[in-house]
Structure formats: structure tokens, C-alpha cells
Amino acid sequence: MKKVFVLLCFLVLNNMFSQTVFSPSGEIHLEFKLSEKGAPTYSVSYKEGFIIQESKLGIVLKNGTSLTQQFQVIDTQTLPYSEKWTPVLGEKKSILNEYNEMVVELEQIATERKLNLYFRAYNEGVAFRYEFPEQSKLDHFIIKDEITEFNLTENYKAFWIPGDYDSNEYVYTESLLSEIDTEKLNYDNGIGAKGRSEKYNVQSPLQLKSAKGIYVNIFEAAVMNYPVMHLKVNPSNYSLLSQLTPNTFGDKAYLQTPCKSPWRTIMITDDARAIAGSQLILNLNEPSKIEDTSWIKPMKYVGIWWDMHVGTGSWNYADKYNPDPEKLIPNGKHAANTQNTKRYIDFAKKHGFDGVLIEGWNVGWEDWAFKWKENVFDFMTPYPDFNLTEATDYAKQNNVKLIMHHETSGSVSNYERYLDRAFDLMKKYGYESVKTGYVGRIIPRGEFHDGQWMVNHYHHVVQRAAENKIMVNSHESSRPTGVHRTYPNYIAAEAARGNEFNAWSNGNPPSHETILPFTRLLGGPMDYTPGIFEIKMSHYDSKSKNQVHTTLAKQLALYVTMYSPLQMAADLIENYEKYPDAFQFIKDVSVDWDDTQVLEAEPGDYITIARKTKGKRTWFLGAITDENARKSTISLDFLQPFTKYKAVIYEDAKEAHWENNPKAYTIKTIEVTSKSKINLNLAPGGGTAISFFPVD
């Protein structure tokens, strides 16, 4: 009776409890409340208008315990915070991390279990997370569901992809929230596999725009030892509910106190440029755990890769698998042979590239894709026509780095068994970076790519690589959430629909690259593999109707608009030799920056970005558009005052068009200063790339 009386008293008192935290600018404020049942809720306002109405918070455990109500507030704290920190590689020389934080300590009255809520208010949005402090009443536990709501106030326009737990390689759909229905999609993720998504599930980050011009982005940061969060949409009331990726048993996460969830983030602005240029996700991650980062360096590379996508070469050495490599019968198309590798090394040296990627060097490719076999690759044994020692020695003689490739074919347990031996082989031959791949279903456990078990695997590889001073570029992984601040050797990832899809599928529509800066790129650098000059695949197969859905000039501009300290000149090297004047921009453009300025932006339509080379006075500009031609005038006030610059402008020709005439471009050179303006004329599906060199 005493406990019941105390419970009733606390519920009455907590019904009056609320506390608000404001952004440093005061424009954004988040209010925390306990409902009359002791249920934690929050709401978010921007410039006196609600963006998120009162929304529930809480966790449901597998044992039937619901950490969603009957809480009392034990303590609250509100503190300001401001720091500047320097990324190892990045878009800016230094990053301001400034926010006001509110910590609410809760205790569930009946169970005496403790749950802390952290809220941070930034000028660009808000973030919050759950913390389970160490406690006797809650030690090991299993999360069944996370009850995090985002109750929006109106029917926003959304840029979304289906909530497939196994793939994020989709074209974006643009629709109202009320029109989202993933069952109506064709689910073209490039490999003909239907996505594993419930009817109204979409992936985060979810980019939204209101009719009044307010941009909202819902995402997460610092996903460690936790599943990826997707979002379940209620089309009738515009409410979103967190949807955690399950494991093979349907559980969401296995945890032990003390522990924390990832941050749930809501960016809010009336200027789209603020989202594309946001460092919020990065700021919510912990500082670097790598003390000596001198070995982590940006790279531009070429590689044996596009050959296989366009069909002029193959990953596999033979057409039929044989467990004895010496008995394999060569098919005559294997691209990753010693002589071809030397040809790419010669090209890299001649044109100043740092590295060469070699895909298909190791045995097993005859038996790898979609056959769900566990022991396809050993990551150790080269094909008979690839001499590791000879290729390595030749690369060293020419001061070119070789990039290792580890395709797991979804057999993750097999990869972990070989991981240390594979890294030892890399160190023996001087490979300083690795491209990992996760094509196919995860075997033998039947996990999802976005589940807790796989999230832990991706980070295990990155951490183990850091111990061996190896940089990691992951493909087909879950999308990054700013973890490259904590492990800066996680230099890049694919984790979205990349340029390769243009070679053998319906391709990426012209709007695709204008959406990625508002979605995938918020979480970290993307290895998009731009720079395709031979646009139409009929060049390789007269029957093919596939093509890259951009102009050649837009392919150049992507080196600026798609941030990555690891950039590939992805086309065949013979195609670059046919267009040496356009190729010059790829040779000149930087990949590590002191400053980045988003000059104009609208998701799904266009974006223009200018970046300053780290440690130098040179600047580069990239402007891209969707399927519509676009004209704009750009002020060059970002340039250093009282300095003349030579501007080399690579732009679409007047008759250029992504579909009808994609390779029509012009190059001109003019002299400019910070007081100058430049007119941009972008063709349908086109772009402009500009190099600014100071004139001494």
C-alpha cells in the first residue's frame, strides 16, 4: 500500500515537471516532460513554431519490462559546452562543437531501474540518447523495441529509400509522407533482390521539407554496439517511429550496463545549405582513439575495377571453380594480372595518383556471388597470373601504393577467421589500405547488414586495422554515422547507391547526386567512384542501353560536391587518355580541405560547393543539377582578398545533355578576384567544375 501511495504521489508531481534546453542562438528549443503516467516525452520548436510535437521516449525489454512509463525524475543538469577540434582528414581545418546539454536522470518507481536521457541543443538542430547506468536492477538485458517517436506537425515532402535491412543501394523517391508505401516500389537495388522492408519502413537519414520552406533531417550518430535505426512512417498523422534492425532471432540488441544508445538527431533550418554543410553528426562522436595519426593520409587512386563492371575484364580467372588454383583453366579476361597492374602503376605515376586498387587478385571469384558459400575466399592466395612480389616491388619502385581488396561475399565469420593473417600479408607487402566488401546475405548466421552483430563487425575490422596502421574503405556496409572522427582510419565507405550502378542497371537518375549530400554524406565520406568519361555503355556492348546519367562535366564536379579524402578516377585509363584536357581537373583537384562553403543548395535539384585545399591557397568549385538545365550567378567572395586567381572552368557545352549529348564540354580560363562573379550554365543532368589557382 505504501508503494502504491508513493507511486500515485510521484505521478501527480511529475505531471507538473518539464524542463527546456535552448540552442546557443535561442532559435531551437527542446522541452522534456513526464506525462501523467510518468512517461518521458519531448517536443522541439524552431522560431516559435513546433517541428516535433510531444513524442514518446522509452525502451521495451524482451523480458516484458517496459521502460516507457512510471518514471520519476531524480535529478537534472543543464550545462553549456563549446570547443574547437581538428579533424585528421576533413572538410574543414577546425570544427566548432557548441551546444547546451540537459541531462535527466530517471528512475522507474516500481522496478527501481535507472534510465538517463541526454539532450543536446545545437544551432543546427537537436540530439538525444539513452544511457543505462551501472545498476543492480539491470545488468545484462535484451532490447525488444526502442520507442522513440518523431511526431511531425505537417505532411512534409520526403526524400526516402525503403527500409531494407540488408541494402541501402536504392534510388531515392521524392513524395509526401502521406504517400510513402514501399510495397509499390520495384525494389531495384541493382542485383534484382527484393528488399526486406515492411510496408511503411524507410531508412534514415530522412530528408524532409515543409510547404513553408523548413528543412528537417532525421538521422542518428555514433552507432556503436547497436543496430541501425530505420523509421516506420504513419502516413495518416505524419508520425515516425524508430525501427531497430533485428538480428536472426528477432532481437534488437544485447547490452550490458553501463551502456549508451546512439544519438537520435533532428536537424532544423530554413536554409538547405546548413544541412549539407552540417558537422552535427561528426560532433556527436567521440574524439580520435588513435594517438599517432601520421600514417592516415588522403588518397587519389585508379584501379582495376571498372573493367569488370563494363564487361571488358573479369574478377574471376577461370569460368569454373577448382579448389586447386594450379588447375584452373584461364578464361582470358582476368583483369587483375601482373602486367595489367603494372600498366595501372605506370599511369598512376605519370599522372600523380597515390594508389592503385586491384580487384580480383585472389582465388575464389569463380564461386563467390549469391551462392551463399562460407569458405570462398582465404584473402591470402593470389591467382596464378598475379605475382604479389613482382607487383609490389614495381609499385615501390614507382612510389605508388597498392590498395588491397577483401570481398567477403557475405561470409563474415570466415573473414574474421582470416583477418589477422590477411592484415599480416598486407603489412608484409606494404599495402596501407584495404577496400572491404559485403555483397550478398550474411552467412552462416543469417544476420542483416544493419544489425548489431554486423555493426560490431564493421567496427572490429576498423579497430583491428588501426592497430596495424591500415586504412579502411568499406563497401556494402551499413551507412556511417560519424565514427570516422573516433577512428579516422575509417577513411571512406560506399553504403549507398554508387556510380557503378550506371554500368549494369537502370542507373542513378540525374537527381541522385543532388540528394546524397543531404542524406548519406551527412554520416561520412563516400567512395562514390566518380570520373566516368565514356558515358554510354554501348561503347562496350552495342546492345546495351545503360549509361551514366550525367554529363562529363558533372562527373568532374562530383569530386567537389561528393566529399571523400579517398577519391577514385574510376574510368578505364585509356578513356582518360582520350580526354587529357578534362582529365586535368581530376589530376588537380584536392581531397583534403581547410574550408568548405555550400554556396547554393536544394535537395533533389542542385548544389554548389567551394572548397579550399588544405595548407594551400587553391580553391575548387563543383556545381551539379538534376534533369533540369540551370543557370545561376556565384559570388567568389570566398577567395582570398587582394589576390588574383586563374580560374579554369570546365563546363557543359551549349548543346550538352546527359542523355543526348553527355560528352560535350568546354574549358576556358579567366582571371578573377574575390570581388568577381561567375555565371554558371548547367545542362540537363550537367555540372561545372572550376579550379582557382592564385597568381603570384
XYZ file of C-alpha atoms in Angstrom:
696
model
C 0.000 0.000 0.000
C 2.881 2.345 0.798
C 4.476 1.742 -2.616
C 1.171 2.371 -4.371
C 0.699 5.614 -2.439
C 4.242 6.791 -3.273
C 3.701 5.877 -6.909
C 0.499 7.917 -7.098
C 2.169 10.903 -5.432
C 5.100 10.848 -7.853
C 2.819 10.583 -10.855
C 0.892 13.654 -9.739
C 4.037 15.654 -9.027
C 5.815 14.601 -12.228
C 2.801 15.637 -14.247
C 3.872 19.207 -13.494
C 7.522 18.590 -14.366
C 9.028 19.949 -17.557
C 12.385 21.408 -18.489
C 13.647 23.082 -21.645
C 17.070 23.361 -23.224
C 17.770 26.069 -25.822
C 20.272 26.174 -28.660
C 23.075 28.771 -28.242
C 21.262 31.022 -30.753
C 17.950 30.581 -28.919
C 16.107 29.694 -32.144
C 15.707 25.992 -31.328
C 14.408 24.648 -28.061
C 13.662 21.148 -26.829
C 11.226 20.566 -23.990
C 11.286 17.406 -21.868
C 8.182 16.322 -19.942
C 6.822 13.446 -17.940
C 3.207 12.648 -18.740
C 0.658 11.940 -16.028
C 1.654 8.266 -16.213
C 5.314 9.103 -15.708
C 6.103 8.561 -19.398
C 9.042 10.586 -20.780
C 8.280 12.772 -23.794
C 9.956 15.567 -25.737
C 8.991 18.244 -28.237
C 11.082 20.547 -30.447
C 10.344 24.087 -31.605
C 12.062 26.295 -34.164
C 11.477 30.048 -34.306
C 8.297 29.836 -32.209
C 6.762 27.003 -34.252
C 6.609 23.310 -33.353
C 8.620 20.956 -35.558
C 8.198 17.879 -33.363
C 5.041 17.671 -31.284
C 5.052 15.837 -27.973
C 6.656 12.464 -28.742
C 7.284 9.382 -26.626
C 10.654 8.092 -25.455
C 11.469 4.718 -23.965
C 12.795 1.177 -24.299
C 10.954 -2.156 -24.221
C 12.955 -5.125 -22.904
C 12.496 -8.695 -24.076
C 11.597 -9.965 -20.601
C 8.384 -7.970 -20.708
C 9.652 -4.945 -18.789
C 8.650 -1.671 -20.370
C 10.942 1.294 -19.635
C 8.384 3.695 -21.038
C 6.385 4.974 -18.049
C 6.073 5.206 -14.246
C 9.322 7.177 -14.026
C 10.276 9.804 -11.505
C 12.906 12.491 -12.053
C 15.884 12.019 -9.740
C 17.988 14.916 -10.969
C 18.532 17.246 -13.931
C 21.547 19.222 -15.089
C 21.943 21.791 -17.839
C 25.376 22.871 -18.989
C 26.787 24.809 -21.961
C 29.682 23.398 -23.956
C 31.968 24.820 -26.629
C 35.162 23.531 -28.193
C 37.086 23.611 -31.443
C 38.745 20.455 -32.635
C 40.869 19.484 -35.614
C 39.920 16.500 -37.783
C 42.691 14.303 -39.141
C 41.103 14.446 -42.597
C 38.094 16.556 -43.329
C 36.126 19.323 -44.945
C 37.357 21.994 -42.564
C 40.630 22.735 -40.789
C 38.820 23.060 -37.472
C 35.265 22.303 -36.369
C 33.218 24.158 -33.753
C 31.308 21.885 -31.384
C 28.934 24.128 -29.432
C 25.726 23.161 -27.677
C 23.695 23.308 -24.483
C 23.171 19.937 -22.811
C 20.414 18.798 -20.482
C 20.759 15.510 -18.584
C 17.649 13.995 -16.998
C 18.154 11.148 -14.525
C 15.102 8.911 -14.246
C 14.142 6.009 -12.019
C 11.235 3.672 -12.627
C 9.306 3.604 -9.367
C 8.106 0.010 -9.367
C 11.350 -1.624 -10.588
C 13.931 0.930 -9.308
C 15.621 0.706 -12.700
C 17.513 3.795 -13.795
C 17.499 5.450 -17.200
C 19.253 8.685 -18.094
C 18.343 10.887 -21.028
C 20.885 13.209 -22.661
C 19.584 16.116 -24.739
C 21.791 18.491 -26.727
C 20.593 21.622 -28.491
C 22.796 22.944 -31.306
C 22.198 25.908 -33.584
C 21.574 23.400 -36.386
C 19.303 21.007 -34.504
C 18.941 18.709 -31.518
C 20.237 15.292 -30.471
C 19.317 12.899 -27.680
C 20.310 9.454 -26.463
C 19.508 6.861 -23.802
C 22.011 5.900 -21.103
C 21.745 2.842 -18.865
C 23.990 3.485 -15.845
C 25.524 0.579 -13.947
C 22.873 -0.801 -11.567
C 21.990 -3.967 -9.719
C 18.417 -3.942 -11.034
C 19.527 -4.021 -14.674
C 22.714 -5.838 -15.677
C 22.526 -7.854 -18.897
C 19.421 -7.201 -20.964
C 17.908 -7.582 -24.429
C 16.150 -4.758 -26.242
C 12.912 -5.767 -27.916
C 11.998 -2.307 -29.210
C 13.009 1.302 -28.911
C 10.022 3.605 -28.545
C 11.400 6.818 -29.998
C 8.785 8.892 -31.786
C 9.167 11.849 -34.136
C 5.662 13.323 -34.341
C 5.883 15.853 -37.144
C 3.421 18.704 -37.387
C 2.640 18.513 -41.099
C 2.785 16.454 -44.266
C 6.402 17.078 -45.271
C 7.877 16.298 -48.646
C 10.340 13.453 -48.093
C 13.387 12.082 -49.884
C 13.476 8.418 -48.937
C 14.623 4.900 -49.712
C 12.936 1.714 -48.417
C 13.965 0.352 -45.032
C 15.811 -2.678 -46.382
C 17.846 -4.152 -43.513
C 20.338 -5.592 -45.999
C 20.933 -2.820 -48.522
C 20.970 0.950 -48.843
C 21.734 0.833 -52.581
C 18.472 2.386 -53.786
C 17.342 5.323 -55.860
C 15.595 7.979 -53.769
C 11.871 8.529 -54.055
C 10.517 12.048 -53.603
C 6.980 12.132 -52.187
C 4.837 13.432 -49.360
C 4.983 11.491 -46.103
C 1.356 10.501 -46.619
C 2.281 8.866 -49.933
C 5.071 6.617 -48.644
C 4.371 2.975 -49.410
C 7.427 0.824 -50.039
C 5.328 -2.062 -51.404
C 4.606 -0.017 -54.509
C 8.290 0.203 -55.399
C 10.109 -2.038 -57.845
C 12.912 -2.539 -55.300
C 15.640 -2.129 -57.880
C 18.792 -2.301 -55.792
C 20.831 -3.351 -58.786
C 21.023 -7.060 -58.066
C 17.406 -7.983 -58.659
C 16.755 -8.758 -54.993
C 13.553 -7.622 -53.316
C 14.336 -5.608 -50.229
C 13.482 -6.857 -46.763
C 11.345 -3.917 -45.717
C 7.949 -3.599 -44.106
C 5.336 -1.616 -45.962
C 5.940 1.790 -44.384
C 9.581 1.446 -43.297
C 12.141 3.883 -44.675
C 15.798 4.382 -43.927
C 17.412 7.237 -42.105
C 18.742 9.776 -42.766
C 15.371 11.026 -43.905
C 15.439 14.459 -45.550
C 12.202 16.470 -45.260
C 10.930 19.834 -46.478
C 7.777 21.629 -45.373
C 5.497 23.713 -47.556
C 6.796 26.773 -45.706
C 10.408 26.040 -46.632
C 11.586 24.461 -43.362
C 14.123 21.665 -43.838
C 14.190 18.826 -41.309
C 16.570 15.886 -41.322
C 16.168 12.859 -39.026
C 19.228 10.652 -38.556
C 21.490 9.137 -35.905
C 25.115 9.458 -34.783
C 27.743 7.260 -33.138
C 26.121 3.895 -33.854
C 28.351 1.521 -31.879
C 27.306 -1.864 -30.440
C 23.734 -1.141 -31.504
C 21.600 -1.821 -34.598
C 20.926 0.732 -37.303
C 17.745 2.770 -36.834
C 15.178 2.808 -39.630
C 11.880 4.698 -39.412
C 8.303 3.433 -39.526
C 6.017 6.017 -41.119
C 2.391 6.533 -40.161
C 1.043 8.162 -43.351
C -2.167 9.286 -41.664
C -0.652 11.536 -38.989
C 2.955 12.080 -40.220
C 4.412 10.323 -37.190
C 7.697 8.412 -37.369
C 8.718 5.604 -35.014
C 12.229 4.205 -34.581
C 12.567 0.762 -36.115
C 15.705 -1.052 -34.999
C 17.187 -3.702 -37.274
C 16.629 -7.148 -35.721
C 19.091 -9.995 -35.536
C 18.443 -13.506 -36.815
C 16.291 -14.274 -33.716
C 14.255 -11.082 -33.926
C 16.046 -9.417 -31.004
C 17.282 -5.869 -31.461
C 20.311 -5.535 -29.142
C 22.176 -7.440 -26.430
C 23.575 -4.980 -23.906
C 25.229 -4.789 -20.506
C 25.220 -1.790 -18.206
C 26.746 0.735 -18.252
C 25.949 1.478 -21.903
C 24.516 4.123 -24.200
C 22.391 4.164 -27.304
C 23.394 6.080 -30.444
C 22.304 9.698 -30.692
C 18.989 10.421 -32.406
C 19.366 13.641 -34.384
C 16.948 16.214 -35.784
C 18.454 18.965 -37.954
C 16.232 22.002 -38.494
C 16.799 25.057 -40.685
C 15.177 27.320 -43.254
C 18.369 27.215 -45.368
C 19.163 23.918 -47.093
C 22.853 24.839 -47.197
C 23.039 24.458 -43.413
C 22.151 20.757 -43.611
C 24.502 19.949 -46.478
C 27.315 21.704 -44.612
C 26.470 20.402 -41.142
C 29.084 18.826 -38.869
C 26.490 17.795 -36.265
C 26.852 14.038 -36.800
C 30.622 14.253 -36.585
C 30.480 16.376 -33.416
C 28.357 13.771 -31.626
C 31.076 11.141 -31.930
C 33.973 10.706 -29.517
C 37.427 12.152 -30.281
C 40.003 10.021 -32.042
C 41.135 6.919 -30.184
C 44.243 6.725 -32.392
C 47.090 8.673 -30.824
C 49.531 8.648 -33.758
C 47.559 9.523 -36.882
C 50.520 10.498 -39.067
C 50.024 7.394 -41.232
C 46.414 8.304 -42.098
C 46.630 10.180 -45.385
C 44.238 11.194 -48.168
C 44.470 9.354 -51.468
C 43.544 9.674 -55.102
C 43.630 6.372 -56.881
C 42.977 4.478 -60.098
C 42.327 0.796 -60.307
C 41.419 -2.478 -61.905
C 37.696 -2.227 -61.264
C 35.563 -0.560 -63.961
C 36.792 -3.207 -66.440
C 34.664 -5.802 -64.686
C 31.583 -3.594 -64.468
C 31.565 -2.810 -68.195
C 32.487 -6.376 -69.170
C 35.922 -5.873 -70.727
C 37.514 -7.810 -67.875
C 36.528 -10.242 -65.142
C 37.184 -10.715 -61.446
C 37.426 -14.464 -61.956
C 40.488 -16.087 -63.507
C 38.526 -19.093 -64.791
C 34.907 -19.795 -65.648
C 34.679 -22.861 -63.419
C 35.875 -23.203 -59.829
C 38.638 -25.643 -58.901
C 39.936 -25.956 -55.318
C 43.458 -26.299 -56.742
C 44.468 -22.888 -58.186
C 47.057 -24.524 -60.416
C 44.313 -26.497 -62.179
C 42.148 -23.502 -63.010
C 41.633 -23.020 -66.735
C 42.096 -19.308 -67.581
C 39.230 -17.558 -69.355
C 41.467 -14.921 -70.943
C 39.562 -11.985 -69.379
C 41.056 -11.875 -65.879
C 41.919 -8.213 -65.295
C 43.954 -8.410 -62.073
C 47.090 -9.856 -63.627
C 50.630 -8.676 -63.062
C 51.092 -6.953 -66.412
C 47.823 -5.047 -66.244
C 48.660 -3.990 -62.682
C 51.987 -2.616 -63.915
C 50.131 -0.681 -66.616
C 47.981 0.988 -63.970
C 51.030 1.684 -61.808
C 52.707 3.392 -64.776
C 49.584 5.504 -65.318
C 49.366 6.435 -61.626
C 52.999 7.512 -61.560
C 52.725 9.518 -64.793
C 49.676 11.457 -63.616
C 50.463 11.843 -59.921
C 47.996 9.417 -58.348
C 48.731 7.948 -54.948
C 47.436 4.415 -55.347
C 46.164 1.543 -57.465
C 43.267 -0.701 -56.445
C 43.472 -4.327 -57.612
C 40.180 -6.242 -57.504
C 40.096 -9.936 -58.366
C 43.698 -10.710 -57.390
C 42.822 -13.642 -55.092
C 41.377 -17.068 -55.826
C 37.708 -17.811 -55.335
C 35.873 -15.436 -57.663
C 34.512 -18.296 -59.771
C 32.351 -19.369 -56.854
C 31.534 -16.237 -54.900
C 28.405 -14.258 -55.810
C 24.970 -15.234 -54.450
C 25.906 -18.862 -53.926
C 25.917 -18.459 -50.140
C 29.081 -20.491 -49.568
C 31.076 -19.799 -46.439
C 34.691 -20.533 -47.378
C 35.034 -18.946 -50.801
C 37.984 -16.634 -50.063
C 41.072 -17.025 -47.899
C 42.344 -13.443 -48.587
C 45.829 -14.919 -48.928
C 46.194 -16.867 -52.175
C 46.725 -14.982 -55.459
C 45.664 -16.255 -58.856
C 48.432 -17.842 -60.969
C 48.734 -14.750 -63.206
C 49.163 -12.288 -60.311
C 52.603 -12.189 -58.705
C 52.336 -10.398 -55.378
C 56.059 -9.850 -55.006
C 56.586 -8.592 -58.552
C 53.617 -6.207 -58.431
C 54.617 -4.883 -55.002
C 58.242 -4.321 -55.977
C 57.191 -2.493 -59.131
C 54.814 -0.256 -57.181
C 57.543 0.611 -54.660
C 59.987 1.457 -57.445
C 57.441 3.933 -58.824
C 56.355 5.336 -55.431
C 52.786 4.118 -55.865
C 50.730 2.469 -53.116
C 48.714 -0.671 -53.813
C 45.219 -0.943 -52.307
C 44.196 -4.390 -51.078
C 40.742 -5.755 -51.801
C 38.868 -8.089 -49.435
C 35.490 -9.217 -50.732
C 33.814 -11.311 -48.029
C 30.848 -12.447 -50.206
C 28.802 -12.048 -47.011
C 30.788 -14.761 -45.231
C 31.729 -12.580 -42.299
C 32.728 -15.301 -39.845
C 35.133 -16.619 -42.468
C 36.635 -13.137 -42.890
C 37.121 -12.728 -39.153
C 38.926 -16.067 -39.015
C 41.383 -14.875 -41.661
C 41.526 -11.202 -40.651
C 44.817 -11.175 -38.727
C 46.566 -13.309 -41.331
C 45.200 -11.116 -44.116
C 46.467 -7.961 -42.384
C 49.851 -9.617 -41.820
C 50.037 -10.322 -45.557
C 49.198 -6.690 -46.298
C 51.954 -5.445 -43.998
C 54.437 -7.877 -45.494
C 53.821 -6.479 -48.981
C 53.373 -2.848 -47.953
C 49.620 -2.398 -48.504
C 48.464 0.525 -46.325
C 44.744 0.493 -47.133
C 42.040 -2.067 -47.793
C 38.696 -1.987 -49.564
C 36.301 -4.409 -47.904
C 33.121 -5.757 -49.500
C 29.939 -7.376 -48.161
C 27.936 -8.397 -51.215
C 25.155 -10.897 -50.533
C 23.432 -12.329 -47.497
C 25.363 -12.560 -44.251
C 26.288 -16.194 -43.662
C 26.282 -18.508 -41.806
C 24.340 -16.667 -39.059
C 21.630 -15.155 -41.245
C 22.206 -11.685 -39.804
C 21.246 -8.435 -41.512
C 23.835 -5.937 -42.750
C 22.304 -3.296 -40.447
C 22.008 -5.419 -37.305
C 24.019 -5.090 -34.087
C 26.210 -8.100 -34.884
C 27.295 -6.645 -38.235
C 27.724 -3.120 -36.858
C 30.145 -4.615 -34.342
C 31.928 -6.483 -37.122
C 32.483 -3.356 -39.244
C 33.970 -1.559 -36.256
C 36.036 -4.584 -35.234
C 37.670 -4.535 -38.678
C 38.334 -0.792 -38.417
C 39.782 -1.092 -34.902
C 41.934 -4.088 -35.830
C 43.096 -2.213 -38.910
C 44.033 0.787 -36.758
C 46.251 -1.457 -34.629
C 48.005 -2.457 -37.851
C 48.107 1.105 -39.268
C 45.774 0.227 -42.127
C 43.065 2.484 -43.595
C 39.636 1.008 -44.395
C 37.197 1.740 -47.222
C 34.059 -0.398 -46.747
C 31.527 -1.267 -49.439
C 28.041 -2.724 -48.923
C 28.287 -1.910 -45.207
C 25.765 -0.063 -43.060
C 25.945 3.696 -43.628
C 28.482 5.580 -41.479
C 27.332 7.783 -38.601
C 30.380 9.959 -37.948
C 32.508 7.186 -36.445
C 35.419 8.327 -38.629
C 36.023 11.030 -36.015
C 36.732 8.304 -33.444
C 38.569 6.049 -35.905
C 39.915 8.338 -38.639
C 41.472 5.344 -40.412
C 37.876 4.583 -41.475
C 38.712 6.751 -44.446
C 35.599 6.154 -46.581
C 32.631 3.892 -47.289
C 30.202 3.254 -50.101
C 26.973 2.416 -48.198
C 24.648 3.896 -50.821
C 23.903 3.525 -54.497
C 27.202 4.423 -56.134
C 28.350 5.245 -59.652
C 28.831 1.557 -60.500
C 25.070 1.072 -60.865
C 25.170 3.097 -64.063
C 27.136 0.334 -65.793
C 24.711 -2.571 -65.436
C 21.319 -1.465 -64.113
C 18.709 1.226 -64.667
C 21.327 3.526 -63.234
C 21.120 6.566 -60.982
C 18.821 9.380 -62.127
C 20.326 12.862 -62.571
C 18.826 13.987 -59.252
C 20.594 11.219 -57.293
C 23.828 13.101 -56.609
C 21.910 16.234 -55.551
C 20.187 14.252 -52.754
C 23.202 12.380 -51.334
C 24.736 15.495 -49.657
C 21.527 15.715 -47.586
C 21.394 12.022 -46.704
C 24.246 9.536 -46.994
C 27.069 12.100 -46.891
C 25.923 13.509 -43.538
C 27.362 10.393 -41.889
C 30.780 10.394 -43.507
C 32.874 10.311 -46.688
C 31.510 8.294 -49.596
C 33.552 6.315 -52.100
C 31.181 7.154 -54.945
C 33.814 6.419 -57.639
C 33.187 9.388 -59.969
C 35.076 10.364 -63.094
C 33.420 8.249 -65.797
C 34.198 9.789 -69.208
C 32.856 7.095 -71.552
C 29.254 7.756 -70.583
C 27.290 5.262 -72.693
C 27.789 1.533 -72.147
C 27.051 0.902 -75.828
C 30.711 1.796 -76.281
C 31.473 -1.666 -74.873
C 28.335 -3.528 -75.966
C 26.365 -2.228 -78.920
C 23.187 -3.764 -77.492
C 23.459 -2.036 -74.128
C 21.153 0.874 -73.351
C 22.755 1.595 -69.983
C 24.631 4.798 -69.362
C 25.823 7.215 -66.717
C 23.002 9.701 -66.118
C 25.229 12.786 -66.103
C 27.309 14.861 -68.460
C 31.073 14.509 -68.437
C 31.390 17.940 -66.817
C 29.146 16.796 -63.954
C 31.432 13.808 -63.386
C 34.226 16.324 -62.749
C 32.077 18.434 -60.413
C 31.322 15.365 -58.257
C 34.913 15.420 -56.990
C 33.966 18.577 -55.110
C 30.313 18.015 -54.229
C 30.809 14.402 -53.010
C 33.258 14.699 -50.129
C 35.818 11.979 -49.580
C 39.520 12.009 -48.695
C 39.672 8.859 -50.845
C 38.726 9.628 -54.448
C 38.924 7.299 -57.420
C 39.384 8.158 -61.060
C 37.051 5.296 -61.822
C 37.072 5.012 -65.612
C 39.424 2.920 -67.720
C 42.758 4.642 -68.110
C 42.517 4.529 -71.922
C 39.368 6.671 -71.687
C 41.263 9.341 -69.778
C 43.951 9.342 -72.432
C 41.272 10.327 -74.988
C 40.280 13.423 -72.981
C 43.522 14.733 -71.429
C 42.221 18.304 -71.093
C 39.210 17.264 -68.994
C 41.301 14.730 -67.088
C 43.490 17.595 -65.893
C 40.821 18.632 -63.386
C 40.882 15.192 -61.742
C 44.661 15.444 -61.517
C 44.476 18.918 -59.985
C 41.566 18.595 -57.554
C 42.370 18.119 -53.874
C 40.807 15.606 -51.489
C 41.604 17.168 -48.089
C 40.387 20.623 -47.157
C 40.887 23.663 -44.927
C 37.472 25.141 -45.643
C 34.183 24.153 -47.260
C 31.367 26.505 -48.215
C 27.999 25.395 -49.559
C 27.100 28.271 -51.873
C 23.642 27.172 -53.006
C 21.600 24.025 -52.455
C 18.194 22.451 -52.824
C 17.780 18.701 -52.212
C 16.797 16.850 -55.364
C 17.536 19.878 -57.566
C 21.047 21.335 -57.297
C 24.053 22.004 -55.105
C 27.177 24.157 -55.482
C 30.148 23.770 -53.145
C 33.538 25.520 -52.929
C 36.478 24.018 -51.028
C 39.946 25.288 -50.116
C 42.900 22.902 -50.352
C 44.465 22.037 -47.004
C 47.614 24.080 -46.444
C 47.358 25.900 -49.797
C 45.573 28.868 -51.328
C 43.961 26.941 -54.175
C 40.181 26.534 -54.285
C 37.918 24.189 -56.222
C 34.239 24.553 -57.033
C 31.684 21.972 -58.083
C 28.124 22.677 -59.213
C 25.612 19.990 -60.234
C 21.962 19.879 -61.212
C 19.204 17.315 -61.706
C 17.495 16.576 -65.036
C 16.739 20.282 -65.464
C 19.075 22.821 -67.001
C 20.029 25.515 -64.533
C 21.584 28.973 -64.542
C 22.952 30.847 -61.543
C 25.446 33.522 -60.635
C 28.052 32.741 -57.978
C 29.955 35.329 -55.967
C 33.626 34.460 -55.467
C 33.899 36.261 -52.123
C 35.252 33.056 -50.571
C 38.573 33.656 -52.360
C 41.439 35.373 -50.553
C 41.076 39.176 -50.816
C 43.587 41.246 -52.789
C 44.689 38.165 -54.715
C 44.310 37.368 -58.385
C 43.325 33.832 -59.340
C 43.459 31.913 -62.587
C 40.086 30.211 -62.875
C 39.997 27.155 -65.133
C 36.329 26.433 -65.893
C 35.178 23.011 -67.073
C 31.547 23.349 -68.137
C 28.821 21.826 -70.267
C 28.805 22.913 -73.880
C 25.669 24.703 -75.090
C 24.387 21.553 -76.771
C 25.227 19.228 -73.846
C 22.581 16.936 -72.376
C 23.035 13.982 -70.015
C 21.151 11.631 -72.348
C 21.563 13.012 -75.858
C 24.997 14.614 -75.797
C 26.754 13.905 -72.480
C 30.370 14.342 -73.583
C 30.011 17.883 -74.912
C 32.090 20.188 -72.723
C 34.211 23.312 -72.975
C 37.192 24.590 -70.995
C 38.081 28.231 -70.578
C 40.488 30.195 -68.410
C 39.783 33.626 -66.936
C 41.309 35.840 -64.243
C 39.195 36.561 -61.149
C 39.367 38.030 -57.627
C 37.219 37.764 -54.515
C 35.061 40.588 -55.926
C 34.259 38.696 -59.130
C 31.135 36.774 -60.014
C 30.804 33.763 -62.319
C 27.759 32.724 -64.314
C 27.049 29.000 -64.193
C 25.198 27.371 -67.098
C 24.410 23.756 -66.291
C 22.944 21.440 -68.917
C 20.220 18.919 -68.031
C 21.981 16.395 -65.792
C 25.056 18.601 -66.031
C 27.608 20.374 -63.920
C 30.524 22.774 -63.738
C 33.937 22.251 -62.150
C 36.343 25.139 -61.536
C 39.950 25.261 -60.346
C 41.164 28.516 -58.759
C 44.953 28.940 -58.736
C 46.461 32.065 -57.113
C 48.504 34.163 -59.499
C 51.723 35.166 -57.725
